[in-house]
Coordinates of C-alpha atoms and ligand atoms in Angstrom, one line a residue:
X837 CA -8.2 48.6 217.4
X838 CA -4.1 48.9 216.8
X839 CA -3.4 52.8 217.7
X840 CA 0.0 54.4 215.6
X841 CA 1.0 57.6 217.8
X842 CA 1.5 60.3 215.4
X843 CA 2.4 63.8 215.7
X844 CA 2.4 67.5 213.6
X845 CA 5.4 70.0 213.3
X846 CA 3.7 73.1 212.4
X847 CA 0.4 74.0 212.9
X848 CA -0.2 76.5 209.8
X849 CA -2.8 76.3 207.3
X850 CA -1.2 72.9 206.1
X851 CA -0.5 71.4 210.1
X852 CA -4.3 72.7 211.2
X853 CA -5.5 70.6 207.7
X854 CA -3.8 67.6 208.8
X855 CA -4.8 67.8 212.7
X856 CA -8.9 68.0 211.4
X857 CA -8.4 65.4 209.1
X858 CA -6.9 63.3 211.6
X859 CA -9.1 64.4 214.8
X860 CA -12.6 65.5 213.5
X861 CA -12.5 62.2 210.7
X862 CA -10.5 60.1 212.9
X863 CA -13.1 56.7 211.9
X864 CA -12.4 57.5 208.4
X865 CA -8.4 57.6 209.0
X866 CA -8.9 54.0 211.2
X867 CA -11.3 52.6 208.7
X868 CA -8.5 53.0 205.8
X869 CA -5.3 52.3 208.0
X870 CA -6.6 49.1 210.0
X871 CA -5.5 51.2 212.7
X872 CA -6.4 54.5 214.6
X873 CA -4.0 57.4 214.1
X874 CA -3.5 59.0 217.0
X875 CA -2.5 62.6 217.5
X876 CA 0.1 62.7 220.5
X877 CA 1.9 65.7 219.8
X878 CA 1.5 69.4 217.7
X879 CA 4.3 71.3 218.0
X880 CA 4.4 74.3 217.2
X881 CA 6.8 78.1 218.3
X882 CA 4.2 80.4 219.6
X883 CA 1.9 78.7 221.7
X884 CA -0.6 81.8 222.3
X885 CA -1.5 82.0 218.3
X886 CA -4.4 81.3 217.3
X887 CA -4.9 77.9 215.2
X888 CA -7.1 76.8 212.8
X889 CA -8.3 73.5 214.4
X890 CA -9.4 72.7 217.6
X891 CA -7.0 70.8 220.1
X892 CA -7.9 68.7 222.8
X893 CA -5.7 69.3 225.9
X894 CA -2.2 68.2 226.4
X895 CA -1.2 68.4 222.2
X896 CA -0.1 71.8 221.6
X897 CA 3.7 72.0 222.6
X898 CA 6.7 74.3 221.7
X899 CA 8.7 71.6 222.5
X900 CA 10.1 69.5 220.1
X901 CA 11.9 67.2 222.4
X902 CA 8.4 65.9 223.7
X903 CA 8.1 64.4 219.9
X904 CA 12.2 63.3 219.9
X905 CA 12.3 62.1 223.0
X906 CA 8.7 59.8 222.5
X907 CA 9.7 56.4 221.1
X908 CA 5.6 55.4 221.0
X909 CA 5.5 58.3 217.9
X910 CA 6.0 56.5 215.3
X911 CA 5.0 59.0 212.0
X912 CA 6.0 62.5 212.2
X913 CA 4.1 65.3 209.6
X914 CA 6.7 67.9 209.3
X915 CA 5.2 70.6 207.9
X916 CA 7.5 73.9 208.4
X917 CA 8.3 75.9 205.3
X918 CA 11.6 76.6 204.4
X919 CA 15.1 76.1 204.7
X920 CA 16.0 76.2 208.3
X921 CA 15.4 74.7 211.1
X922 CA 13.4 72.2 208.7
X923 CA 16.0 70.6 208.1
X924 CA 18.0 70.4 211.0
X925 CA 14.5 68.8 212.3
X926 CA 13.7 66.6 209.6
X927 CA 17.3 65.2 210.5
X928 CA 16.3 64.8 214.3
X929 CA 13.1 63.0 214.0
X930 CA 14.7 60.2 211.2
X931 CA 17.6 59.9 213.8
X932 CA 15.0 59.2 216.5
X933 CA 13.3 56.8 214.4
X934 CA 10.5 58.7 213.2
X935 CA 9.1 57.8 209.5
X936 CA 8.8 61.5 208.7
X937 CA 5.8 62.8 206.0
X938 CA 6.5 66.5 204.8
X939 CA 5.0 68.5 202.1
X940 CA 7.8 70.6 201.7
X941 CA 9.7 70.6 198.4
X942 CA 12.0 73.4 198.8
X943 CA 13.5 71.6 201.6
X944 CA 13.6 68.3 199.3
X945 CA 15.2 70.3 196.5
X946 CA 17.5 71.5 198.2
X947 CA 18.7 69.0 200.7
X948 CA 16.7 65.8 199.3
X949 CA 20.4 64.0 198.7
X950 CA 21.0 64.6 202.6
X951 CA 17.7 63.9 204.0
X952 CA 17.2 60.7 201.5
X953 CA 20.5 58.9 202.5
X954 CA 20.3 59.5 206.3
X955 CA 16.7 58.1 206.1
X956 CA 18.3 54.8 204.2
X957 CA 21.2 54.5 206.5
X958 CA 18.7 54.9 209.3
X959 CA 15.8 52.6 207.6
X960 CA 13.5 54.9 207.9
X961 CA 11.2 56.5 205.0
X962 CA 10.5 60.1 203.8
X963 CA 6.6 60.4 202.3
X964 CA 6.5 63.6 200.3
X965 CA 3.2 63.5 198.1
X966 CA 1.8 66.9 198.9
X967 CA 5.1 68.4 198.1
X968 CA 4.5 68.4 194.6
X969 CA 0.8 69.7 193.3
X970 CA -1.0 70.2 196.3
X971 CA -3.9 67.4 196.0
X972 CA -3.4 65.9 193.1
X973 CA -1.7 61.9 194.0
X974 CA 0.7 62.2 190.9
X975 CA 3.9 61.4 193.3
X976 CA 2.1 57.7 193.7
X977 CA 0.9 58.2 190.2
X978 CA 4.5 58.5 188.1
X979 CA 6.5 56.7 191.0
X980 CA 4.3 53.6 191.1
X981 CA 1.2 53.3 189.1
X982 CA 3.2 53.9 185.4
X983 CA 6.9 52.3 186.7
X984 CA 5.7 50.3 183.4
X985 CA 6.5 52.8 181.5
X986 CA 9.0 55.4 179.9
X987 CA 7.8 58.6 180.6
X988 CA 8.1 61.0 177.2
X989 CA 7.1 64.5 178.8
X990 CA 5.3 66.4 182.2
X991 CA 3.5 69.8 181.0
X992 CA 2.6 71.0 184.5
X993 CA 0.5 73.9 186.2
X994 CA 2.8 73.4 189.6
X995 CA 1.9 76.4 191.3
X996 CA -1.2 76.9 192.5
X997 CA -0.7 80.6 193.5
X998 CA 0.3 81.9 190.4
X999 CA -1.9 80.2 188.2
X1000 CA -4.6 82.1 190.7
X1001 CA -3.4 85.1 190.0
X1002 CA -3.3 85.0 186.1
X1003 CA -6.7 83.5 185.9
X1004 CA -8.0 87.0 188.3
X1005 CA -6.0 88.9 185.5
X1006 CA -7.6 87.1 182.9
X1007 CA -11.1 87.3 183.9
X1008 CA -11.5 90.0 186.0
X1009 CA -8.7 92.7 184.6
X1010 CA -6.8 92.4 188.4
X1011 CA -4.3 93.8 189.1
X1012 CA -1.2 91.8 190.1
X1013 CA -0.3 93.0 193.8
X1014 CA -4.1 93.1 194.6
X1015 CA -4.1 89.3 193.9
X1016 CA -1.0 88.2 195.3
X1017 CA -2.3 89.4 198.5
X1018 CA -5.5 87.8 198.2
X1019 CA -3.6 84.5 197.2
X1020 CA -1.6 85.0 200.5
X1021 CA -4.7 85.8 202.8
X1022 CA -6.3 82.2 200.9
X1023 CA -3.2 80.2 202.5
X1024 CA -1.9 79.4 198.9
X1025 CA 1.2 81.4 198.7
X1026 CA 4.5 80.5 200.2
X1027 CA 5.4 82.6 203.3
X1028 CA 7.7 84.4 200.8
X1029 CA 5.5 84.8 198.0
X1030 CA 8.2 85.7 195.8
X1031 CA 8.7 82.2 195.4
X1032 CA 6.1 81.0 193.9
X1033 CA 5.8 84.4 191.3
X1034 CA 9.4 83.8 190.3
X1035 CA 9.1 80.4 188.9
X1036 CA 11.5 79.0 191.8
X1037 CA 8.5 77.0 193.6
X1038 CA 7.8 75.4 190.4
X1039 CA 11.1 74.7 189.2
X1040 CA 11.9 73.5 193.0
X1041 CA 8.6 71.1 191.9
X1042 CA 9.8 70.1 188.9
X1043 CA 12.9 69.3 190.2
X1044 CA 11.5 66.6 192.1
X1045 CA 9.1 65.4 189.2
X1046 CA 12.3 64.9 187.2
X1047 CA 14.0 62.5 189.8
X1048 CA 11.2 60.5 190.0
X1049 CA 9.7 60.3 186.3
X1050 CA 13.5 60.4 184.4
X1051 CA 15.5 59.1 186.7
X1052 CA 17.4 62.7 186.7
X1053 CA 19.8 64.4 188.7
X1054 CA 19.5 67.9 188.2
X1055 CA 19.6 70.6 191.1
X1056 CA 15.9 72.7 190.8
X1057 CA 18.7 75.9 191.1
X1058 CA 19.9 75.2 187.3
X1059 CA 16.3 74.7 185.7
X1060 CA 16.0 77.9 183.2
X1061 CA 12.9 79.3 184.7
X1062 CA 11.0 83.2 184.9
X1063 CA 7.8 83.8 186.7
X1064 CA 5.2 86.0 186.1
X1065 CA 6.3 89.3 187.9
X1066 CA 7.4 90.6 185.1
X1067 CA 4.0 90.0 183.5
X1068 CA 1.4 93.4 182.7
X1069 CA -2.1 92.9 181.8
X1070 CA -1.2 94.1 178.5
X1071 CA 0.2 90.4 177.7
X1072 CA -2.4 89.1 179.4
X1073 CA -5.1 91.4 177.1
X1074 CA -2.6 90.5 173.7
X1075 CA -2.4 87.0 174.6
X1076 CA -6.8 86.5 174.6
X1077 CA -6.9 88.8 171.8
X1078 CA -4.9 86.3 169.8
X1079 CA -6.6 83.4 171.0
X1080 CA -4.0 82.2 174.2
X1081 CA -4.1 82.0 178.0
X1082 CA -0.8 82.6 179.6
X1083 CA 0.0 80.0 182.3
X1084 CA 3.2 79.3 183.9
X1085 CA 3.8 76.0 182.2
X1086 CA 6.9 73.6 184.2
X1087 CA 8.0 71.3 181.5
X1088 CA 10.3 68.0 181.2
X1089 CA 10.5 66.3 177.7
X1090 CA 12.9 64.0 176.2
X1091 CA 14.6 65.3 173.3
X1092 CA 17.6 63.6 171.8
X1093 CA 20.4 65.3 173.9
X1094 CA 18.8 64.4 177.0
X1095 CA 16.3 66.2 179.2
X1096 CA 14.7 69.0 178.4
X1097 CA 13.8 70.9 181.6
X1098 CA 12.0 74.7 182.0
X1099 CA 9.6 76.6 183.8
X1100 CA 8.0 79.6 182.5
X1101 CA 5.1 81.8 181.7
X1102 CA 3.7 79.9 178.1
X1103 CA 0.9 81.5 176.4
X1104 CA -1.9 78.2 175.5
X1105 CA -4.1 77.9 173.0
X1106 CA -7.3 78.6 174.5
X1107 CA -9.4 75.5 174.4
X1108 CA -6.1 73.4 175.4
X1109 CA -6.8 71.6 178.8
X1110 CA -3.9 73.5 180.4
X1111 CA -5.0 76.5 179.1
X1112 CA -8.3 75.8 180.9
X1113 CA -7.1 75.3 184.4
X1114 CA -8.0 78.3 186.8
X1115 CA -7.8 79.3 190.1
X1116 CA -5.3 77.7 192.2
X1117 CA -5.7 74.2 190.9
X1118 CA -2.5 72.9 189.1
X1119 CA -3.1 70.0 186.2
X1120 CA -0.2 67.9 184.7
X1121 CA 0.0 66.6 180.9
X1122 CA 2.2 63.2 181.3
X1123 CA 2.8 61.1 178.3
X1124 CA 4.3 57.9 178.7
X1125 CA 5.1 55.3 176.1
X1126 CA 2.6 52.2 176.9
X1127 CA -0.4 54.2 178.9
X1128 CA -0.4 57.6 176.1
X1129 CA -1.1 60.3 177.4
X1130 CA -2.6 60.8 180.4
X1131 CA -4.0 64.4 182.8
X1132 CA -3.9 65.0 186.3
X1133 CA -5.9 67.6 187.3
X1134 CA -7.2 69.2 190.7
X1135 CA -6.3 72.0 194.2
X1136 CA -2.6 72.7 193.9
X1137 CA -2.6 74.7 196.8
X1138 CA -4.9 75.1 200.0
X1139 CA -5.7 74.1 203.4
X1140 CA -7.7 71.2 203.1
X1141 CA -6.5 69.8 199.7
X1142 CA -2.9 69.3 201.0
X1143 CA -3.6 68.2 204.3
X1144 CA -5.6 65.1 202.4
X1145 CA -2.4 64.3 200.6
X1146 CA -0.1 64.7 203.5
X1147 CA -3.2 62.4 205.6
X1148 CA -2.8 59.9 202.9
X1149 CA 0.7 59.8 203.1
X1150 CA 0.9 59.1 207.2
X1151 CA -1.6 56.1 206.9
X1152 CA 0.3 54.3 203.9
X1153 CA 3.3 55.2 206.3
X1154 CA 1.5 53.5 209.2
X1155 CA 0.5 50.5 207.5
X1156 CA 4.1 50.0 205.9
X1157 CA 3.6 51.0 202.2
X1158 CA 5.6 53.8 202.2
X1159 CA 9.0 52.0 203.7
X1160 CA 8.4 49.4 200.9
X1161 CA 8.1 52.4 198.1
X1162 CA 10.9 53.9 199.8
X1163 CA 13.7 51.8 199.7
X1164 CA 13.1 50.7 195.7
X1165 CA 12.5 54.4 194.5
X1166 CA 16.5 54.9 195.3
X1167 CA 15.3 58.7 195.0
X1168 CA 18.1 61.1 195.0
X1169 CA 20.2 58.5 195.5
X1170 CA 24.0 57.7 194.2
X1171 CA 22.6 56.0 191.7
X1172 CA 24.0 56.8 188.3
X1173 CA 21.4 59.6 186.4
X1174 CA 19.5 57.6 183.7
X1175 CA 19.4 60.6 181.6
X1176 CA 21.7 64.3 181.7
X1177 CA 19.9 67.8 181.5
X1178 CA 19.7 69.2 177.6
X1179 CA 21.4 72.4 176.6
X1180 CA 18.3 74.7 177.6
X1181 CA 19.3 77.0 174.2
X1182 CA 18.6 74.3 171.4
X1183 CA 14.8 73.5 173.2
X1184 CA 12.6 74.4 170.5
X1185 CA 9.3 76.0 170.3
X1186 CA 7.6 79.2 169.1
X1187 CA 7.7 82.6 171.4
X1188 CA 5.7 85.6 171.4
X1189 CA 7.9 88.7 172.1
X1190 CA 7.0 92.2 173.1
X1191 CA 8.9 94.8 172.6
X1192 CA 8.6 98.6 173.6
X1193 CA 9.7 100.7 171.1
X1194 CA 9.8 104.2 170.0
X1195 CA 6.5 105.3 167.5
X1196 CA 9.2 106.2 164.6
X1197 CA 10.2 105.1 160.8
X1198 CA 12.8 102.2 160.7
X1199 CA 11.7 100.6 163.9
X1200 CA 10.0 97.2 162.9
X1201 CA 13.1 97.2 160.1
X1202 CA 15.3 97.2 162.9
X1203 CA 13.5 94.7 164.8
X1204 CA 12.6 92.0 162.0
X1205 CA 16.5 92.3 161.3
X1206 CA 17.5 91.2 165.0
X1207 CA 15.1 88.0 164.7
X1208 CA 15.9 87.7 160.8
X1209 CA 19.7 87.4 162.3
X1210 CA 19.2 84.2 164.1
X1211 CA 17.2 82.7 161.4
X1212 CA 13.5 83.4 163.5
X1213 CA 10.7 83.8 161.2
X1214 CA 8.2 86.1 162.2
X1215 CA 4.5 84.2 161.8
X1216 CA 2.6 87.7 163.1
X1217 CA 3.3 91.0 164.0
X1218 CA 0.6 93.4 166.3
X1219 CA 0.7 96.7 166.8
X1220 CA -2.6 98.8 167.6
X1221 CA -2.7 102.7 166.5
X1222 CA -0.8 104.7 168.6
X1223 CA -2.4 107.4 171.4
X1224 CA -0.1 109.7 169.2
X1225 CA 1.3 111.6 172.2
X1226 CA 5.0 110.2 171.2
X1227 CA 4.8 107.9 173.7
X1228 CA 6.8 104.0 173.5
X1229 CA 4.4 101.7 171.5
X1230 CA 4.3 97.8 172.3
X1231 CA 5.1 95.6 169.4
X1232 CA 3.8 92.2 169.8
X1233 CA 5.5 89.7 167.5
X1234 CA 4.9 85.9 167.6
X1235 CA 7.7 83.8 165.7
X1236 CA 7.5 80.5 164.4
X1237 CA 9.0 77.4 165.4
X1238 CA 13.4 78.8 166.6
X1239 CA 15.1 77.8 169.7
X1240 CA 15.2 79.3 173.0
X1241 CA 19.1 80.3 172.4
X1242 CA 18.2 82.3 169.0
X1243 CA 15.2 84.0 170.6
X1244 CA 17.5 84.6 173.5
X1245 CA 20.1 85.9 171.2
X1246 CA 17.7 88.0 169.4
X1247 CA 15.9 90.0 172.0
X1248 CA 19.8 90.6 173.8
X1249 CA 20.3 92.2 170.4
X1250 CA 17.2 94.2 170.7
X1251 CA 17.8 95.7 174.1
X1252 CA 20.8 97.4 172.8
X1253 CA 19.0 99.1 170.4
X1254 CA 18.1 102.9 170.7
X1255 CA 14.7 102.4 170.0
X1256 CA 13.7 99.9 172.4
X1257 CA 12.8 101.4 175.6
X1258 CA 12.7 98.7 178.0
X1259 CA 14.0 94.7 177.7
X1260 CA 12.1 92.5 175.4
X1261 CA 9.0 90.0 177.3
X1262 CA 9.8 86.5 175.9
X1263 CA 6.8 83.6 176.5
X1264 CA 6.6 80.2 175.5
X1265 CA 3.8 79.2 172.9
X1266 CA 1.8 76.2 172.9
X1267 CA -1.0 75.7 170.4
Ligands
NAP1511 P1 2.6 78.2 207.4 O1 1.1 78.5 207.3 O2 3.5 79.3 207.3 O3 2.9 77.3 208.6 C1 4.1 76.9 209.0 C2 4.1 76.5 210.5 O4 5.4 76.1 210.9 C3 3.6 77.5 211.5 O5 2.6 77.0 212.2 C4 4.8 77.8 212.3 O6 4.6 78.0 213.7 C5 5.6 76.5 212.2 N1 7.0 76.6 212.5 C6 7.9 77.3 211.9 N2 9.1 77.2 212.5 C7 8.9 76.3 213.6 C8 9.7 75.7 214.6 N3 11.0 76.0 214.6 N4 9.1 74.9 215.4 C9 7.8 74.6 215.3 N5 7.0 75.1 214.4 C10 7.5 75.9 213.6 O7 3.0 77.3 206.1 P2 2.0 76.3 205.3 O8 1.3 77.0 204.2 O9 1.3 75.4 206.2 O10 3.2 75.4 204.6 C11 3.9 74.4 205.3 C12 4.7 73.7 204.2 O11 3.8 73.0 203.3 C13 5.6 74.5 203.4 O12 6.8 73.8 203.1 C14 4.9 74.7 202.1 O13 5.7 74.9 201.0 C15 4.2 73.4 202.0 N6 2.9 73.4 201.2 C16 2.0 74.4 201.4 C17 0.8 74.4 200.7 C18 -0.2 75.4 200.9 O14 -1.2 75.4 200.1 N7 -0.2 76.2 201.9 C19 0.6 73.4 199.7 C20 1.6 72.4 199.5 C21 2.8 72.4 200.3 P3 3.8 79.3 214.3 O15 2.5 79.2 213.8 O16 3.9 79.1 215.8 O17 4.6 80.4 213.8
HSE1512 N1 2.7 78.0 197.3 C1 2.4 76.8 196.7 C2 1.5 77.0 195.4 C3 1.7 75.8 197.6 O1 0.9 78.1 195.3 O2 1.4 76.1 194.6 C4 1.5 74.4 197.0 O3 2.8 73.8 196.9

């Protein structure tokens, strides 16, 4: 049988994936490629560290020049978080002819315009389906199975990690740093897990979603977005006793002005599909003019999961289905934007607000004037009986239907009040 010489940049949880897949299911791989794909090369920068997989001799290296240098490697997985030196290798391998597969998407957020026109002047291809939701195929899905239609809007659960730790808050009362360790020790979290608790993984995902379904150009750094470390279980307690689960919900929609495009914790109506999704699986609501509406569920995040979409991508690299996608997606290239971002303060929606404030007379008066201001009706307000030991209380208001600018506006106004002791929490609502 034909043999494709591969090699693995970085032999972490998602490298050690890929290399079992490739050599403990190697018939599998053959039986779906028409070819065998053959490990040559894992490089890696500490060859002493224990890995995840077992290696037959003569793979591990630390040098990268052995996969450069080796014009019989034909698809490279680079699979190195971050920033730097990804970059500077993903540059060296499509320069040495290498098709290059990489789950990265803070590397293609950032420098996707760089990396995507060197891999077109060079004729070469960048595969990039587990950068986006882990397991789930929805880079195939929106890039080629519905280029019939016009996509309307993507809700999505991107990140795995934190949608791990608010389902442990929800059902088991964690607390959050317990988790985000635990999320960390599972191989889910980013090796700064800041990222993916500050809404910039998912933004950074969304980012890419937004090339490819819109036809945007936005940069993932000007997405509004807010994680959930500013989260307390109290939301998470106020949110199930009025009948929500918060999730942190990445959306793209297209409103009149343009593109609406955000990323932040959204309390759900419980019962919802999204509000449904737990652990650290990821699901994402796409609804497109001729199919309807369509969800994509499954692992966002994980060993195994993303090594099976990274696999997938190296054999449709192998047998030539990726160059072919590649050169008509023109993704982040000059190509004029088919749509421009929309002003993030006229997005409309309804927002539940909490709001520390002293146990005194004239507080809610105060309050119910700074929403009144910018026109925000108030569709509930919740406030249990006090300890009574003069202590801040927590006003939990939901609005109806404003904009993100007036309940922006409104809870700026709020902070400067004397009576509130600490800076309003602003969520989404979906019912
Ligand atoms: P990881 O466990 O931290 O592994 C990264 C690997 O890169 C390590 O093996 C490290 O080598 C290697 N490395 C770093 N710098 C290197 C260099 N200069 N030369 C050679 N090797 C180098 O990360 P991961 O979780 O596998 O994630 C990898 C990428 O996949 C990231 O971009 C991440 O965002 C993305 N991703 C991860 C998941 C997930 O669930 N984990 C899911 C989807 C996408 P040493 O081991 O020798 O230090
Ligand atoms: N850290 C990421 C997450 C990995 O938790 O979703 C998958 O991209």
């Amino acid at each position: 049988m034909e043999k494709t010489k591969v090699a693995i940049i970085g032999l972490g949880t998602v490298g050690s994936g890929v290399a079992r897949l490739l050599l403990d299911f190697g018939d599998r791989t053959a039986r779906h490629a028409g070819r065998t794909l053959w490990l040559e090369k894992a490089v890696v920068r500490d060859l002493e560290k224990a890995r995840d997989c077992d290696l037959p001799e003569g793979i591990l290296t630390d040098q990268l020049s052995e996969v450069v240098d080796n014009p019989e490697i034909k698809v490279v997985a680079q699979l190195i978080g971050g920033l730097e030196p990804a970059r500077t290798i993903m540059l060296q391998l499509l320069e040495s002819g290498k098709d290059v597969v990489t789950a990265n998407k803070a590397l293609l957020a950032e420098h996707g315009p760089e990396i995507f026109d060197r891999a077109r002047e060079l004729g070469r291809s960048v595969a990039f389906e587990a950068s986006v939701a882990g397991g789930i195929p929805i880079i195939a899905n929106i890039g080629q199975c519905l280029s019939a239609n016009q996509i309307q809007s993507l809700h999505g659960i991107l990140n795995g990690t934190s949608n791990f730790i608010l389902s442990k808050m929800h059902e088991d009362g964690s607390a959050y740093d317990e988790v985000v360790a635990e999320a960390q020790r599972l191989g889910y979290a980013e090796a700064d897990p800041a990222m993916d608790v500050d809404g910039t993984d998912a933004a950074q995902k969304l980012a890419i979603l937004a090339h490819l379904g819109f036809g945007a150009r936005v940069d993932w750094d000007d997405i509004p977005r807010s994680g959930i470390d500013t989260l307390e279980t109290a939301d998470i307690r106020y949110a199930e006793e009025m009948g929500y689960k918060i999730k942190l919900l990445a959306v793209a929609q297209l409103v009149d002005e343009g593109l609406e495009l955000h990323v932040s914790p959204t309390l759900v109506k419980a019962g919802q599909p999204l509000a449904e999704v737990g652990g650290p699986f990821n699901a994402i609501r796409v609804d497109a003019d001729a199919v309807g509406e369509l969800l994509f569920y499954g692992p966002g995040a994980g060993q195994m999961p993303t090594a099976s979409a990274v696999v997938a991508d190296m054999i449709d690299t192998a047998v030539g289905r990726t160059g072919i996608t590649f050169s008509t997606l023109e993704l982040w290239s000059n190509r004029q934007a088919r749509v421009a971002p929309a002003d993030y303060a006229h997005a409309c929606g309804r927002f539940y607000l909490r709001v520390t404030v002293d146990d005194s007379p004239g507080v809610l008066a105060l309050i119910t004037q700074a929403l009144g201001d910018q026109d925000i009706s108030i569709a509930s307000v919740l406030q249990h009986e006090p300890a009574g030991n003069g202590q801040p209380v927590p006003l939990v208001i939901m609005t109806h239907e404003t904009t993100a600018g007036a309940a922006g506006k409104a809870c700026d106004t709020m902070s400067q009040l004397d009576c509130v002791k600490a800076d309003p929490v602003r969520m989404w609502v979906r019912d």
